[in-house]
Amino acid sequence: MSPRKSKLRVDLVIPVYNEEGVVEQTYEEIRKVIDALPYKFTIYYVDDGSEDGTVASLNALARRDKRVVVLELSRNFGHQAALTAGLDAAQGDFVISMDADGQHPPSLIPQMIELFQQGYDVVQAQRLDEGGTSFKRLTSAAFYRIINAISGTQMVPGAADFRGLSRQAVDALKSMPEYHRFLRGMVSAMGYNSVILPYHETRRVAGRSKYSLGKMVRLAMDAIFSFSLVPLYIGMSAGVIFLCLAALEMVYVYSFWLKGDTVSLAPGWSSLMFVILIASGVILIVLGFIGVYIGYIFQQVKQRPVYHLKKRTE
Ligand code: UDP
Ligand code: MG
């Protein structure tokens, strides 16, 4: 009998970073949902180097509930790395990743499992109206517009890291060895039968967002520079445009020379300066883009692990 029919093993992967104020409450919500289901659940909490009492709260949960496994990373590696650690540890037939802060409603879990049983390998939850700040909403909308315009991989706006993956899909994801992990892009790139499950995001249970502006920018950079070569093409097109302008300029200067007009050739210092400044600005930007790709390649070839595991508690 296939695992879709027999006693199904379902894993939850939940990355946590400084969430002592929420883990207890969101665990209770999850427990209520999974206790009502006939499947074998394991909850993998991945502590991403929290500095507060998160680990103690998680360990207390693990003592109370033997379905809870706590994976402690050696430091803060970031949300995507923590998710990767959880996906690597998960053994189940269907693996659901979700946030610890209550913004990903556990009430969707039964529906996700049902869709998996209907044969879907990727069950992607899509946030309809965002509960976050309007700044987050705006930057997120702009980000998805850009990334979908410049990358060959189509990404669903509002599709955060709340999704269920079949064993086959998890194994496929694990076989993708990129260091810079933008999981929602990797999942789209991977293919398989996928389905979108819309939901209304709820407010954070407590505490503040752990995604600082810096972390958001880094995630966006990871997405752009590992899913698109368009920044390099921008450089190439700028080069072609400048060459064309130079050719026009040559014709223009030559016309003065033909007329024997040497006076008109002398002025033009300011326009010359203008061209030099623009051209060097474009060159520097393009060099910067190339530099970022080289940096990414450098980090990739070092083949460092995406995270280090410090301790596993069951
Ligand atoms: N998180 C993490 N490592 C980090 C930042 C965040 O593991 O460096 C976790 C966090 O605890 C939460 C999830 O990732 O469970 C999503 O983070 P958050 O709710 O702060 O992001 P937002 O919902 O504001 O985008
Ligand atoms: Mg959140």
Coordinates of C-alpha atoms and ligand atoms in Angstrom, one line a residue:
M1 CA 0.0 0.0 0.0
S2 CA 1.3 3.4 -0.8
P3 CA 2.1 5.9 2.0
R4 CA -0.7 8.1 0.8
K5 CA -3.2 5.5 2.0
S6 CA -1.6 3.6 4.9
K7 CA -0.7 5.2 8.3
L8 CA 0.7 8.4 7.0
R9 CA 3.7 10.1 8.7
V10 CA 3.4 13.8 8.6
D11 CA 6.2 16.1 9.8
L12 CA 6.0 19.8 10.7
V13 CA 9.1 21.9 10.3
I14 CA 9.0 25.1 12.4
P15 CA 12.0 27.5 12.4
V16 CA 12.2 29.6 15.6
Y17 CA 14.4 32.6 16.4
N18 CA 13.8 34.4 19.7
E19 CA 10.2 33.4 20.0
E20 CA 9.9 32.6 23.7
G21 CA 6.7 34.6 23.8
V22 CA 4.9 32.6 21.1
V23 CA 6.1 28.9 21.1
E24 CA 3.9 27.7 23.9
Q25 CA 0.7 29.2 22.5
T26 CA 1.3 28.2 18.8
Y27 CA 2.3 24.7 19.9
E28 CA -1.1 24.4 21.7
E29 CA -2.9 25.5 18.6
I30 CA -1.0 23.0 16.5
R31 CA -1.6 20.2 19.1
K32 CA -5.4 20.8 19.0
V33 CA -5.4 20.3 15.2
I34 CA -3.1 17.3 15.0
D35 CA -4.6 15.5 18.0
A36 CA -7.9 15.3 16.0
L37 CA -6.1 13.6 13.0
P38 CA -5.4 9.9 12.6
Y39 CA -1.8 10.3 11.3
K40 CA 1.6 9.9 12.9
F41 CA 3.0 13.4 13.5
T42 CA 6.5 14.6 14.3
I43 CA 7.1 18.3 15.0
Y44 CA 10.6 19.5 14.3
Y45 CA 11.4 22.8 15.9
V46 CA 14.6 24.3 14.6
D47 CA 16.1 26.8 17.0
D48 CA 18.0 29.2 14.8
G49 CA 20.5 30.4 17.5
S50 CA 18.0 32.1 19.8
E51 CA 19.4 34.3 22.5
D52 CA 16.3 34.3 24.7
G53 CA 14.5 31.5 26.5
T54 CA 13.2 29.8 23.3
V55 CA 15.4 26.7 23.7
A56 CA 14.2 26.1 27.3
S57 CA 10.5 26.4 26.2
L58 CA 11.1 24.1 23.3
N59 CA 12.8 21.5 25.5
A60 CA 9.9 21.7 27.9
L61 CA 7.6 20.9 25.0
A62 CA 9.8 18.0 24.0
R63 CA 9.6 16.5 27.5
R64 CA 5.8 16.8 27.5
D65 CA 5.1 15.6 24.0
K66 CA 7.2 12.8 22.5
R67 CA 6.2 13.9 19.0
V68 CA 8.4 17.1 19.5
V69 CA 12.0 17.1 18.3
V70 CA 14.2 20.1 19.0
L71 CA 17.1 20.8 16.6
E72 CA 19.5 23.5 17.9
L73 CA 21.7 25.3 15.3
S74 CA 25.1 26.5 16.4
R75 CA 24.2 30.1 15.7
N76 CA 21.7 32.3 13.9
F77 CA 21.9 31.1 10.2
G78 CA 18.6 32.7 9.1
H79 CA 15.2 31.5 8.3
Q80 CA 16.0 29.7 5.0
A81 CA 18.9 27.8 6.6
A82 CA 16.8 26.8 9.6
L83 CA 14.1 25.5 7.3
T84 CA 16.7 23.5 5.4
A85 CA 17.9 21.9 8.6
G86 CA 14.3 20.9 9.4
L87 CA 13.7 19.5 5.9
D88 CA 17.0 17.5 6.1
A89 CA 15.9 16.0 9.5
A90 CA 12.3 15.2 8.5
Q91 CA 11.6 11.6 7.6
G92 CA 7.8 11.7 7.0
D93 CA 5.8 11.0 3.9
F94 CA 4.5 14.6 3.9
V95 CA 6.4 17.5 5.4
I96 CA 4.8 20.8 6.2
S97 CA 6.9 23.9 6.9
M98 CA 5.4 26.8 8.8
D99 CA 6.3 29.8 11.0
A100 CA 6.3 29.7 14.7
D101 CA 4.6 33.0 15.3
G102 CA 1.0 31.9 14.5
Q103 CA 0.8 33.7 11.2
H104 CA 0.5 30.4 9.4
P105 CA -2.8 29.0 10.7
P106 CA -2.5 25.3 11.8
S107 CA -6.2 25.0 10.8
L108 CA -4.9 24.6 7.2
I109 CA -3.0 21.4 8.1
P110 CA -5.9 18.9 7.5
Q111 CA -6.6 20.5 4.1
M112 CA -3.0 20.3 3.1
I113 CA -2.9 16.6 4.0
E114 CA -6.1 16.0 2.0
L115 CA -4.6 17.6 -1.1
F116 CA -1.4 15.5 -0.7
Q117 CA -3.6 12.4 -0.5
Q118 CA -5.3 13.5 -3.8
G119 CA -1.8 13.3 -5.4
Y120 CA -0.2 16.7 -5.1
D121 CA 3.5 16.9 -4.3
V122 CA 3.6 20.6 -3.5
V123 CA 0.8 22.2 -1.5
Q124 CA 1.7 25.9 -1.4
A125 CA -0.3 28.2 0.9
Q126 CA -0.8 31.6 -0.5
R127 CA -1.4 34.6 1.7
L128 CA -4.4 36.6 0.4
D129 CA -4.5 39.8 2.4
E130 CA -1.4 40.4 4.4
G131 CA -1.6 40.9 8.1
G132 CA 1.8 42.6 8.2
T133 CA 2.6 46.3 8.0
S134 CA 1.9 48.2 4.8
F135 CA 5.6 48.6 4.3
K136 CA 6.0 44.8 4.2
R137 CA 3.0 44.5 1.8
L138 CA 4.4 47.1 -0.5
T139 CA 8.0 45.8 -0.6
S140 CA 6.7 42.2 -1.0
A141 CA 4.5 43.2 -4.0
A142 CA 7.3 45.1 -5.6
F143 CA 9.7 42.2 -5.0
Y144 CA 7.5 39.6 -6.6
R145 CA 6.9 41.9 -9.6
I146 CA 10.6 42.3 -10.1
I147 CA 11.6 38.7 -9.6
N148 CA 8.9 37.4 -11.9
A149 CA 10.0 39.9 -14.6
I150 CA 13.6 39.0 -14.5
S151 CA 13.8 35.3 -13.6
G152 CA 12.6 32.3 -15.7
T153 CA 11.0 30.8 -12.6
Q154 CA 7.5 32.0 -11.9
M155 CA 6.9 32.7 -8.2
V156 CA 3.5 33.1 -6.7
P157 CA 3.1 36.4 -4.8
G158 CA 2.2 35.9 -1.2
A159 CA 3.5 32.3 -1.3
A160 CA 5.6 32.3 1.8
D161 CA 7.4 29.3 3.4
F162 CA 4.1 27.7 4.4
R163 CA 3.8 24.6 2.3
G164 CA 3.6 20.9 2.4
L165 CA 5.9 18.7 0.4
S166 CA 5.7 15.0 -0.5
R167 CA 8.7 12.8 0.3
Q168 CA 9.6 12.9 -3.4
A169 CA 9.5 16.7 -3.4
V170 CA 11.6 16.9 -0.2
D171 CA 14.2 14.6 -1.7
A172 CA 14.3 16.7 -4.9
L173 CA 14.8 19.8 -2.8
K174 CA 17.5 18.2 -0.8
S175 CA 19.3 17.3 -4.0
M176 CA 19.6 21.0 -4.8
P177 CA 22.9 22.0 -3.3
E178 CA 22.8 25.8 -3.5
Y179 CA 24.3 27.7 -0.7
H180 CA 22.1 30.8 -1.2
R181 CA 18.8 29.3 -0.5
F182 CA 15.6 31.0 -1.6
L183 CA 13.3 28.1 -1.0
R184 CA 10.1 29.4 -2.6
G185 CA 12.0 29.9 -5.8
M186 CA 13.7 26.5 -5.6
V187 CA 10.3 24.8 -5.0
S188 CA 8.9 26.6 -8.1
A189 CA 11.9 25.7 -10.1
M190 CA 11.7 22.0 -9.1
G191 CA 8.3 21.4 -10.6
Y192 CA 6.0 18.4 -9.6
N193 CA 2.3 18.5 -9.2
S194 CA 1.5 21.6 -7.2
V195 CA -1.6 23.3 -5.9
I196 CA -2.2 26.6 -4.3
L197 CA -4.2 26.9 -1.1
P198 CA -5.2 30.5 -0.3
Y199 CA -5.4 31.6 3.3
H200 CA -5.9 34.8 5.3
E201 CA -2.9 35.6 7.4
T202 CA -3.5 36.3 11.0
R203 CA -1.6 38.6 13.3
R204 CA 1.6 37.6 15.0
V205 CA 0.7 36.0 18.4
A206 CA 3.3 38.0 20.2
G207 CA 6.8 39.5 19.8
R208 CA 8.0 41.4 16.7
S209 CA 9.0 40.2 13.3
K210 CA 12.5 38.6 13.3
Y211 CA 13.0 39.6 9.7
S212 CA 15.0 42.8 10.0
L213 CA 15.3 45.1 7.0
G214 CA 18.9 43.7 6.5
K215 CA 17.6 40.1 6.4
M216 CA 14.8 41.1 4.0
V217 CA 17.3 42.7 1.6
R218 CA 19.6 39.7 1.8
L219 CA 16.7 37.3 1.0
A220 CA 15.8 39.5 -2.0
M221 CA 19.4 39.5 -3.2
D222 CA 19.6 35.8 -2.8
A223 CA 16.5 35.5 -4.9
I224 CA 17.6 37.9 -7.6
F225 CA 21.3 36.8 -8.0
S226 CA 20.6 33.1 -7.8
F227 CA 17.5 33.1 -10.0
S228 CA 18.3 35.6 -12.6
L229 CA 21.1 36.7 -15.0
V230 CA 19.2 39.8 -16.1
P231 CA 21.5 42.2 -14.1
L232 CA 24.4 41.0 -16.3
Y233 CA 22.3 41.6 -19.5
I234 CA 21.5 45.1 -18.2
G235 CA 25.3 45.8 -18.3
M236 CA 25.6 44.4 -21.8
S237 CA 22.7 46.5 -23.1
A238 CA 24.1 49.6 -21.4
G239 CA 27.4 48.9 -23.2
V240 CA 25.7 48.6 -26.6
I241 CA 23.8 51.8 -26.0
F242 CA 27.0 53.7 -25.1
L243 CA 28.8 52.3 -28.2
C244 CA 25.9 53.6 -30.4
L245 CA 26.1 57.0 -28.8
A246 CA 29.8 57.1 -29.3
A247 CA 29.3 56.3 -33.0
L248 CA 26.8 59.1 -33.4
E249 CA 29.3 61.4 -31.6
M250 CA 32.0 60.4 -34.1
V251 CA 29.8 61.3 -37.0
Y252 CA 29.0 64.7 -35.4
V253 CA 32.7 65.5 -34.7
Y254 CA 33.6 64.4 -38.2
S255 CA 31.1 66.8 -39.8
F256 CA 32.9 69.8 -38.1
W257 CA 36.2 68.5 -39.4
L258 CA 34.9 68.2 -43.0
K259 CA 33.6 71.8 -42.8
G260 CA 37.0 72.9 -41.6
D261 CA 35.3 74.3 -38.5
T262 CA 38.0 74.0 -35.8
V263 CA 36.4 76.5 -33.4
S264 CA 33.3 74.4 -32.6
L265 CA 35.5 71.4 -31.7
A266 CA 37.1 73.1 -28.8
P267 CA 34.1 73.9 -26.4
G268 CA 32.1 71.1 -24.9
W269 CA 33.9 70.5 -21.7
S270 CA 30.7 70.1 -19.7
S271 CA 29.1 67.7 -22.1
L272 CA 32.3 65.6 -22.1
M273 CA 32.4 65.5 -18.3
F274 CA 28.7 64.5 -18.4
V275 CA 29.4 61.6 -20.7
I276 CA 32.4 60.5 -18.7
L277 CA 30.5 60.6 -15.4
I278 CA 27.6 58.6 -16.8
A279 CA 29.7 56.1 -18.5
S280 CA 31.9 55.5 -15.5
G281 CA 28.8 55.2 -13.3
V282 CA 27.3 52.6 -15.5
I283 CA 30.6 50.7 -15.6
L284 CA 30.9 50.7 -11.8
I285 CA 27.4 49.5 -11.4
V286 CA 27.9 46.7 -13.9
L287 CA 31.2 45.8 -12.2
G288 CA 29.3 45.6 -9.0
F289 CA 26.8 43.2 -10.5
I290 CA 29.5 41.0 -11.8
G291 CA 31.2 41.2 -8.4
V292 CA 28.1 40.0 -6.6
Y293 CA 27.8 37.0 -8.9
I294 CA 31.5 36.2 -8.3
G295 CA 30.9 36.5 -4.6
Y296 CA 28.0 34.1 -4.8
I297 CA 30.1 31.7 -6.9
F298 CA 32.9 32.0 -4.3
Q299 CA 30.6 31.2 -1.4
Q300 CA 29.1 28.3 -3.4
V301 CA 32.5 26.7 -4.4
K302 CA 33.6 26.8 -0.7
Q303 CA 30.9 24.2 -0.2
R304 CA 30.3 25.1 3.4
P305 CA 27.3 23.6 5.0
V306 CA 24.2 25.8 5.0
Y307 CA 23.9 25.3 8.8
H308 CA 25.7 23.5 11.7
L309 CA 23.6 21.4 14.1
K310 CA 24.6 21.7 17.7
K311 CA 22.2 19.5 19.5
R312 CA 19.1 17.3 18.9
T313 CA 16.6 16.7 21.7
E314 CA 13.7 14.3 21.5
Ligands
UDP1 N1 13.2 33.1 11.8 C1 14.3 32.3 11.9 N2 15.6 32.9 11.8 C2 15.7 34.2 11.5 C3 14.5 35.0 11.4 C4 13.3 34.4 11.5 O1 14.3 31.1 12.2 O2 16.9 34.6 11.4 C5 11.9 32.4 12.0 C6 10.9 33.1 13.0 O3 11.1 32.7 14.3 C7 9.6 32.7 12.4 C8 9.8 32.6 11.0 O4 11.2 32.5 10.8 O5 9.1 31.5 12.9 C9 9.3 33.8 10.2 O6 9.9 35.0 10.7 P1 9.0 36.3 11.0 O7 7.7 35.9 11.6 O8 9.9 37.2 11.9 O9 8.9 36.9 9.6 P2 7.7 37.7 9.0 O10 6.4 36.9 9.3 O11 7.7 39.0 9.7 O12 8.0 37.8 7.5
MG2 MG 5.8 36.2 11.0

